[in-house]
Amino acid sequence: MARSVLSHPRDKERLLDELERDVMSTLTELASYGADKAGGVTRLLYTEEWLAAQRALAAKMSGCGLEAEFDEVGNLFGRLQGEDAEAPAILTGSHIDTVVQGGMYDGAYGIAAGLAAVAHLKRNFGRPKRALEVVSLCEEEGSRFPMAYWGSGSIVGKRDFEQIAGLRDARGVAFSDAMTGCGFGESAGRRRSLRSVIGAFVEAHIEQGAVLETEGACIGVVEAIAGQRRLQFEVTGEANHAGTTPMRLRRDALEGASAMMQALRREALRRGDPLVATVGRLQVQPNVPNVVPGKVSFTVDARHVDGQLLARFCEWVKRTFERMADERGLRIEGRTWFREEPVPMDAGLTRQLEEACGDLAVSARRMASGAGHDAQMFAHRCRTAMLFVPSRRGISHSPEEYTEPRELAAGALVLTELLYRIGYGEERLS
Amino acid sequence: MARSVLSHPRDKERLLDELERDVMSTLTELASYGADKAGGVTRLLYTEEWLAAQRALAAKMSGCGLEAEFDEVGNLFGRLQGEDAEAPAILTGSHIDTVVQGGMYDGAYGIAAGLAAVAHLKRNFGRPKRALEVVSLCEEEGSRFPMAYWGSGSIVGKRDFEQIAGLRDARGVAFSDAMTGCGFGESAGRRRSLRSVIGAFVEAHIEQGAVLETEGACIGVVEAIAGQRRLQFEVTGEANHAGTTPMRLRRDALEGASAMMQALRREALRRGDPLVATVGRLQVQPNVPNVVPGKVSFTVDARHVDGQLLARFCEWVKRTFERMADERGLRIEGRTWFREEPVPMDAGLTRQLEEACGDLAVSARRMASGAGHDAQMFAHRCRTAMLFVPSRRGISHSPEEYTEPRELAAGALVLTELLYRIGYGEERLS
């Protein structure tokens, strides 16, 4: 076997052209399912648009010579059989669902890049050593029902039908009714979503941040998906007349909260990347111009790839906020209402991904993913790697989401190379 | 005439007992009109409770031998005729209306103290040199209709029927219909509210702040009613993913706003009393835990008794906020949407008020009023003075509003002394 999909560096631009054309074709087609007038895409799980998009993809997979098959929850697999039918398969892909008024790249890009890569490999190198499968995961965002990672979670056994019992969307439609309405569900007679033989999962995704753009790098090599903690604080002072209460006699809950927000930012900057800490939601009571605020509640969203450092930072936050409240004669209550541990990517596969970038002369940068992805579900079960392409101005979950076609192609090129190396090479995956 | 209402210092406690009994009797009776289950009082302009309270007061005035009369807007006057029928009258009182779920002292105390004082003077000293009138002003708070100082403003010619045309309350009732429904209005045939012969106005009121309580003083001698400016700021950054946007790449509108709030407080403390500056209302967009805030709007309420210092402070605020926004890559827009100039009290009358406190051995402190009062309307037209009694914990506009009965009596004692000196003495008022 040749060392690379490129037999000579001069082939690179031609391959990029091909991949760009294929990726854009799939993305453009997918964007037509659930397109809204504002230029956005809304494709929620088990809706008409969602089903139409999955069916169009299945047709496209078949057109590329892949065996297209849905599982019982609606994940779509496009399989290129390997020489060793027993060998664990290599999966690549991402999710087909979007948020409400999302863009055309989040999720869809990983599917489009995977399909372009596997189709290219099939055309040029024929049957791989072990099966390659492009997967269009049915759901990741949790935008229709209060349940995220339904697609990848079902595959790896982290989600099951019991968990969706009783769940309804905003209109009152039951999760199970929506699912069976699309021809899926426990009794649909399709293959079980929980598959025993997955050797690896590789996900391509837009960054959803501005690090690659800012640093001028093409590819983000994801080392780990950050852990998250979400905390809720309530600061209580005393609501008072804004005219008759001298500054030094105030117990102003908003003044206290603003000092805490400043301290939070300073400390997050001091501890440095990849730690991030955000006050995203804040509410003031009574919230009228001429009354000193008596109560403020706000959230802190903190993320880090190192679970211990994240826990230590959150301890610091609680301790510091309590001290600051105390100094001001304010009361404070804090609680952690959401907690997700960091998920490291597979070290060996990540190194291979990085090497592929180097060999292809595509600029790359190791980084953490601050957002959650399907890759974090697969990582519990098989060797998993993830690559990012740049997001213009870091925008995602918005019709303004955008990545240059050439950047999309570069991501697909790296993916093609990695799939070639692990799909056609001798190395055993598990 | 004797120099003081107290012929001997040993009479002080007995007079305080009498005044306390009278003030508490009026306050308790008034609190029954509009009482709610939570222990608060809601007595809005031209409601049934309001009319019942004014009628009860009129009866009480008559019982004290005063001539009770309503004017065309519903202000109630209880007149003790003076020897010189042509001499300008001396008015004392405050407003009968409350905010929604207010307390039993705000406004009502000034009426109760005035009635107790004039009744005592009549009983003990008979007819004064010039008329003394207790006035129960119909409205000050602006809680039912978008119009404040309707009572005092009508008397001094700052309010008229044209200004209320089209005004409606929250239920859609027209101001003029509510007024005529209570038997008042332009064609009601009552005396004109605009009176030509007012020599002085003295208002007793609860402080609504905690300065007197904190400093252990009985009486606040008001030097001026503070001017107010209300500013509105809108800070715009960029809404971004809380997980994927490193701290140093953020343009976080809430971080900017919190830094501005900290700077505002530091500067207000540095410039010192009586300057106050408050951020009372603040709103965040999109206000969700996992998104870096893209937009924050907030108000600044600034007050000072010196109009020039107030203007200079507001200039500082705008300039500083603009610089801070600039440093952070944020946009900011600010505008002043409310402006009221400071109103000084009459220097001579205020000095007499202070002397009365000294002669009666009642502890007093000169201070500014950070809140607006009817006195600021009268000050445009006649010599005006104002005194405060302590508010427990500075609370007002709440069922928790409270002043010790003995403190209420001390205020009434000082008021009695001042009215005695200017009502029975030789000095001409205007």
mmCIF file of C-alpha atoms in Angstrom, chain B residues 121-301:
data_model
loop_
_atom_site.group_PDB
_atom_site.id
_atom_site.type_symbol
_atom_site.label_atom_id
_atom_site.label_comp_id
_atom_site.label_asym_id
_atom_site.label_seq_id
_atom_site.Cartn_x
_atom_site.Cartn_y
_atom_site.Cartn_z
ATOM 1 C CA LEU B 121 -51.687 75.419 68.759
ATOM 2 C CA LYS B 122 -55.404 76.243 68.450
ATOM 3 C CA ARG B 123 -56.188 74.690 71.816
ATOM 4 C CA ASN B 124 -53.338 76.409 73.609
ATOM 5 C CA PHE B 125 -52.743 79.667 71.787
ATOM 6 C CA GLY B 126 -55.996 80.383 69.987
ATOM 7 C CA ARG B 127 -56.071 82.422 66.814
ATOM 8 C CA PRO B 128 -52.675 82.906 65.069
ATOM 9 C CA LYS B 129 -51.421 86.100 63.411
ATOM 10 C CA ARG B 130 -51.868 84.515 59.987
ATOM 11 C CA ALA B 131 -53.908 81.502 58.844
ATOM 12 C CA LEU B 132 -52.505 78.018 59.457
ATOM 13 C CA GLU B 133 -53.728 75.295 57.087
ATOM 14 C CA VAL B 134 -53.243 71.544 57.283
ATOM 15 C CA VAL B 135 -53.260 70.170 53.750
ATOM 16 C CA SER B 136 -53.886 66.601 52.676
ATOM 17 C CA LEU B 137 -52.552 66.617 49.139
ATOM 18 C CA CYS B 138 -54.478 64.361 46.802
ATOM 19 C CA GLU B 139 -51.556 62.765 44.980
ATOM 20 C CA GLU B 140 -47.772 62.635 44.886
ATOM 21 C CA GLU B 141 -46.589 59.105 44.016
ATOM 22 C CA GLY B 142 -47.747 58.717 40.417
ATOM 23 C CA SER B 143 -48.776 55.145 41.202
ATOM 24 C CA ARG B 144 -52.163 55.024 39.496
ATOM 25 C CA PHE B 145 -51.693 57.369 36.549
ATOM 26 C CA PRO B 146 -48.443 58.371 34.850
ATOM 27 C CA MET B 147 -48.472 61.755 36.625
ATOM 28 C CA ALA B 148 -46.774 62.657 39.904
ATOM 29 C CA TYR B 149 -47.192 65.715 42.202
ATOM 30 C CA TRP B 150 -50.742 66.210 40.937
ATOM 31 C CA GLY B 151 -51.872 67.636 44.302
ATOM 32 C CA SER B 152 -49.070 70.079 45.098
ATOM 33 C CA GLY B 153 -48.489 70.806 41.411
ATOM 34 C CA SER B 154 -52.114 71.914 40.969
ATOM 35 C CA ILE B 155 -51.830 74.279 43.944
ATOM 36 C CA VAL B 156 -48.692 76.011 42.695
ATOM 37 C CA GLY B 157 -49.665 76.048 39.003
ATOM 38 C CA LYS B 158 -47.226 73.378 37.804
ATOM 39 C CA ARG B 159 -50.036 70.981 36.920
ATOM 40 C CA ASP B 160 -53.307 71.664 35.095
ATOM 41 C CA PHE B 161 -56.231 69.860 33.507
ATOM 42 C CA GLU B 162 -54.631 69.930 30.069
ATOM 43 C CA GLN B 163 -51.804 67.731 31.272
ATOM 44 C CA ILE B 164 -54.104 64.890 32.275
ATOM 45 C CA ALA B 165 -56.079 64.737 29.040
ATOM 46 C CA GLY B 166 -55.837 61.198 27.698
ATOM 47 C CA LEU B 167 -54.109 59.722 30.752
ATOM 48 C CA ARG B 168 -55.471 56.343 31.815
ATOM 49 C CA ASP B 169 -54.650 53.883 34.589
ATOM 50 C CA ALA B 170 -53.590 50.264 34.037
ATOM 51 C CA ARG B 171 -57.238 49.206 33.718
ATOM 52 C CA GLY B 172 -57.990 51.835 31.098
ATOM 53 C CA VAL B 173 -59.909 54.236 33.359
ATOM 54 C CA ALA B 174 -59.434 57.864 32.296
ATOM 55 C CA PHE B 175 -57.889 60.258 34.815
ATOM 56 C CA SER B 176 -60.738 62.750 34.335
ATOM 57 C CA ASP B 177 -63.438 60.081 34.788
ATOM 58 C CA ALA B 178 -61.829 58.880 38.017
ATOM 59 C CA MET B 179 -61.692 62.484 39.235
ATOM 60 C CA THR B 180 -65.289 63.398 38.421
ATOM 61 C CA GLY B 181 -66.386 60.050 39.861
ATOM 62 C CA CYS B 182 -65.148 61.313 43.233
ATOM 63 C CA GLY B 183 -66.942 64.649 42.807
ATOM 64 C CA PHE B 184 -63.931 66.675 41.682
ATOM 65 C CA GLY B 185 -62.918 68.238 38.401
ATOM 66 C CA GLU B 186 -63.094 71.502 36.488
ATOM 67 C CA SER B 187 -66.881 71.867 36.696
ATOM 68 C CA ALA B 188 -67.308 70.683 40.272
ATOM 69 C CA GLY B 189 -67.786 74.245 41.482
ATOM 70 C CA ARG B 190 -65.118 73.969 44.171
ATOM 71 C CA ARG B 191 -62.479 76.514 44.894
ATOM 72 C CA ARG B 192 -59.660 76.732 42.394
ATOM 73 C CA SER B 193 -56.672 74.703 43.424
ATOM 74 C CA LEU B 194 -54.348 77.484 42.293
ATOM 75 C CA ARG B 195 -54.270 79.757 45.352
ATOM 76 C CA SER B 196 -52.630 83.121 45.361
ATOM 77 C CA VAL B 197 -51.915 83.574 49.041
ATOM 78 C CA ILE B 198 -49.495 80.982 50.384
ATOM 79 C CA GLY B 199 -46.747 82.360 52.560
ATOM 80 C CA ALA B 200 -44.964 79.188 53.515
ATOM 81 C CA PHE B 201 -45.112 75.415 53.305
ATOM 82 C CA VAL B 202 -43.607 73.088 55.875
ATOM 83 C CA GLU B 203 -43.594 69.332 55.214
ATOM 84 C CA ALA B 204 -42.816 66.585 57.694
ATOM 85 C CA HIS B 205 -41.997 63.205 56.144
ATOM 86 C CA ILE B 206 -40.283 59.933 56.925
ATOM 87 C CA GLU B 207 -36.670 59.906 55.726
ATOM 88 C CA GLN B 208 -36.970 56.778 53.524
ATOM 89 C CA GLY B 209 -33.251 56.295 54.112
ATOM 90 C CA ALA B 210 -31.154 55.079 57.040
ATOM 91 C CA VAL B 211 -28.986 58.119 57.726
ATOM 92 C CA LEU B 212 -30.826 59.331 60.847
ATOM 93 C CA GLU B 213 -31.091 55.825 62.252
ATOM 94 C CA THR B 214 -27.421 55.112 61.586
ATOM 95 C CA GLU B 215 -26.273 58.370 63.151
ATOM 96 C CA GLY B 216 -28.755 58.317 66.022
ATOM 97 C CA ALA B 217 -30.297 61.717 65.139
ATOM 98 C CA CYS B 218 -34.016 62.474 65.640
ATOM 99 C CA ILE B 219 -34.647 65.079 62.973
ATOM 100 C CA GLY B 220 -33.320 65.574 59.464
ATOM 101 C CA VAL B 221 -33.340 69.260 58.508
ATOM 102 C CA VAL B 222 -33.619 69.155 54.712
ATOM 103 C CA GLU B 223 -31.396 71.667 52.939
ATOM 104 C CA ALA B 224 -32.322 70.711 49.412
ATOM 105 C CA ILE B 225 -34.106 68.096 47.383
ATOM 106 C CA ALA B 226 -31.598 66.399 45.129
ATOM 107 C CA GLY B 227 -31.634 66.740 41.371
ATOM 108 C CA GLN B 228 -31.890 63.523 39.390
ATOM 109 C CA ARG B 229 -30.640 62.261 36.083
ATOM 110 C CA ARG B 230 -31.492 58.893 34.672
ATOM 111 C CA LEU B 231 -29.314 57.493 31.934
ATOM 112 C CA GLN B 232 -29.793 54.416 29.795
ATOM 113 C CA PHE B 233 -26.838 52.525 28.376
ATOM 114 C CA GLU B 234 -26.699 49.732 25.843
ATOM 115 C CA VAL B 235 -23.463 47.786 25.578
ATOM 116 C CA THR B 236 -22.985 45.547 22.534
ATOM 117 C CA GLY B 237 -20.347 42.863 22.192
ATOM 118 C CA GLU B 238 -20.661 39.513 20.445
ATOM 119 C CA ALA B 239 -22.768 36.584 21.605
ATOM 120 C CA ASN B 240 -20.539 33.514 21.431
ATOM 121 C CA HIS B 241 -20.380 29.883 22.477
ATOM 122 C CA ALA B 242 -19.384 29.747 26.159
ATOM 123 C CA GLY B 243 -17.334 26.586 25.596
ATOM 124 C CA THR B 244 -15.457 27.313 22.404
ATOM 125 C CA THR B 245 -14.545 30.981 22.844
ATOM 126 C CA PRO B 246 -11.307 31.427 24.826
ATOM 127 C CA MET B 247 -11.381 34.194 27.441
ATOM 128 C CA ARG B 248 -9.028 36.440 25.489
ATOM 129 C CA LEU B 249 -11.136 36.265 22.288
ATOM 130 C CA ARG B 250 -14.387 37.326 23.952
ATOM 131 C CA ARG B 251 -16.292 40.542 23.526
ATOM 132 C CA ASP B 252 -18.506 39.930 26.543
ATOM 133 C CA ALA B 253 -21.073 42.709 27.021
ATOM 134 C CA LEU B 254 -21.814 41.642 30.605
ATOM 135 C CA GLU B 255 -18.145 41.636 31.551
ATOM 136 C CA GLY B 256 -17.955 45.207 30.219
ATOM 137 C CA ALA B 257 -21.096 46.251 32.074
ATOM 138 C CA SER B 258 -19.853 44.739 35.338
ATOM 139 C CA ALA B 259 -16.564 46.635 35.051
ATOM 140 C CA MET B 260 -18.560 49.838 34.417
ATOM 141 C CA MET B 261 -20.723 49.209 37.494
ATOM 142 C CA GLN B 262 -17.602 48.765 39.609
ATOM 143 C CA ALA B 263 -16.111 51.995 38.262
ATOM 144 C CA LEU B 264 -19.397 53.841 38.875
ATOM 145 C CA ARG B 265 -19.490 52.811 42.520
ATOM 146 C CA ARG B 266 -15.824 53.625 43.155
ATOM 147 C CA GLU B 267 -16.207 57.094 41.671
ATOM 148 C CA ALA B 268 -19.469 57.843 43.511
ATOM 149 C CA LEU B 269 -17.817 56.875 46.808
ATOM 150 C CA ARG B 270 -14.763 58.970 45.954
ATOM 151 C CA ARG B 271 -16.853 62.071 45.191
ATOM 152 C CA GLY B 272 -18.799 61.427 48.397
ATOM 153 C CA ASP B 273 -22.183 62.309 49.896
ATOM 154 C CA PRO B 274 -24.710 63.468 48.932
ATOM 155 C CA LEU B 275 -23.935 62.027 45.486
ATOM 156 C CA VAL B 276 -25.613 58.671 44.870
ATOM 157 C CA ALA B 277 -25.462 56.546 41.724
ATOM 158 C CA THR B 278 -27.448 53.371 41.168
ATOM 159 C CA VAL B 279 -27.703 50.693 38.502
ATOM 160 C CA GLY B 280 -31.231 49.496 39.293
ATOM 161 C CA ARG B 281 -32.298 47.815 36.061
ATOM 162 C CA LEU B 282 -30.135 45.548 33.929
ATOM 163 C CA GLN B 283 -31.033 43.184 31.126
ATOM 164 C CA VAL B 284 -28.866 40.625 29.350
ATOM 165 C CA GLN B 285 -29.218 39.168 25.844
ATOM 166 C CA PRO B 286 -29.599 36.337 25.005
ATOM 167 C CA ASN B 287 -29.434 35.532 28.752
ATOM 168 C CA VAL B 288 -28.771 31.797 28.541
ATOM 169 C CA PRO B 289 -26.157 29.998 30.664
ATOM 170 C CA ASN B 290 -23.957 28.701 27.831
ATOM 171 C CA VAL B 291 -23.737 31.805 25.645
ATOM 172 C CA VAL B 292 -21.341 34.723 26.191
ATOM 173 C CA PRO B 293 -23.672 37.758 26.521
ATOM 174 C CA GLY B 294 -23.888 39.797 23.324
ATOM 175 C CA LYS B 295 -25.841 42.734 24.659
ATOM 176 C CA VAL B 296 -26.535 44.334 28.031
ATOM 177 C CA SER B 297 -28.711 47.343 28.734
ATOM 178 C CA PHE B 298 -28.781 49.081 32.079
ATOM 179 C CA THR B 299 -29.891 52.284 33.776
ATOM 180 C CA VAL B 300 -27.900 54.714 35.900
ATOM 181 C CA ASP B 301 -29.832 56.864 38.394
#
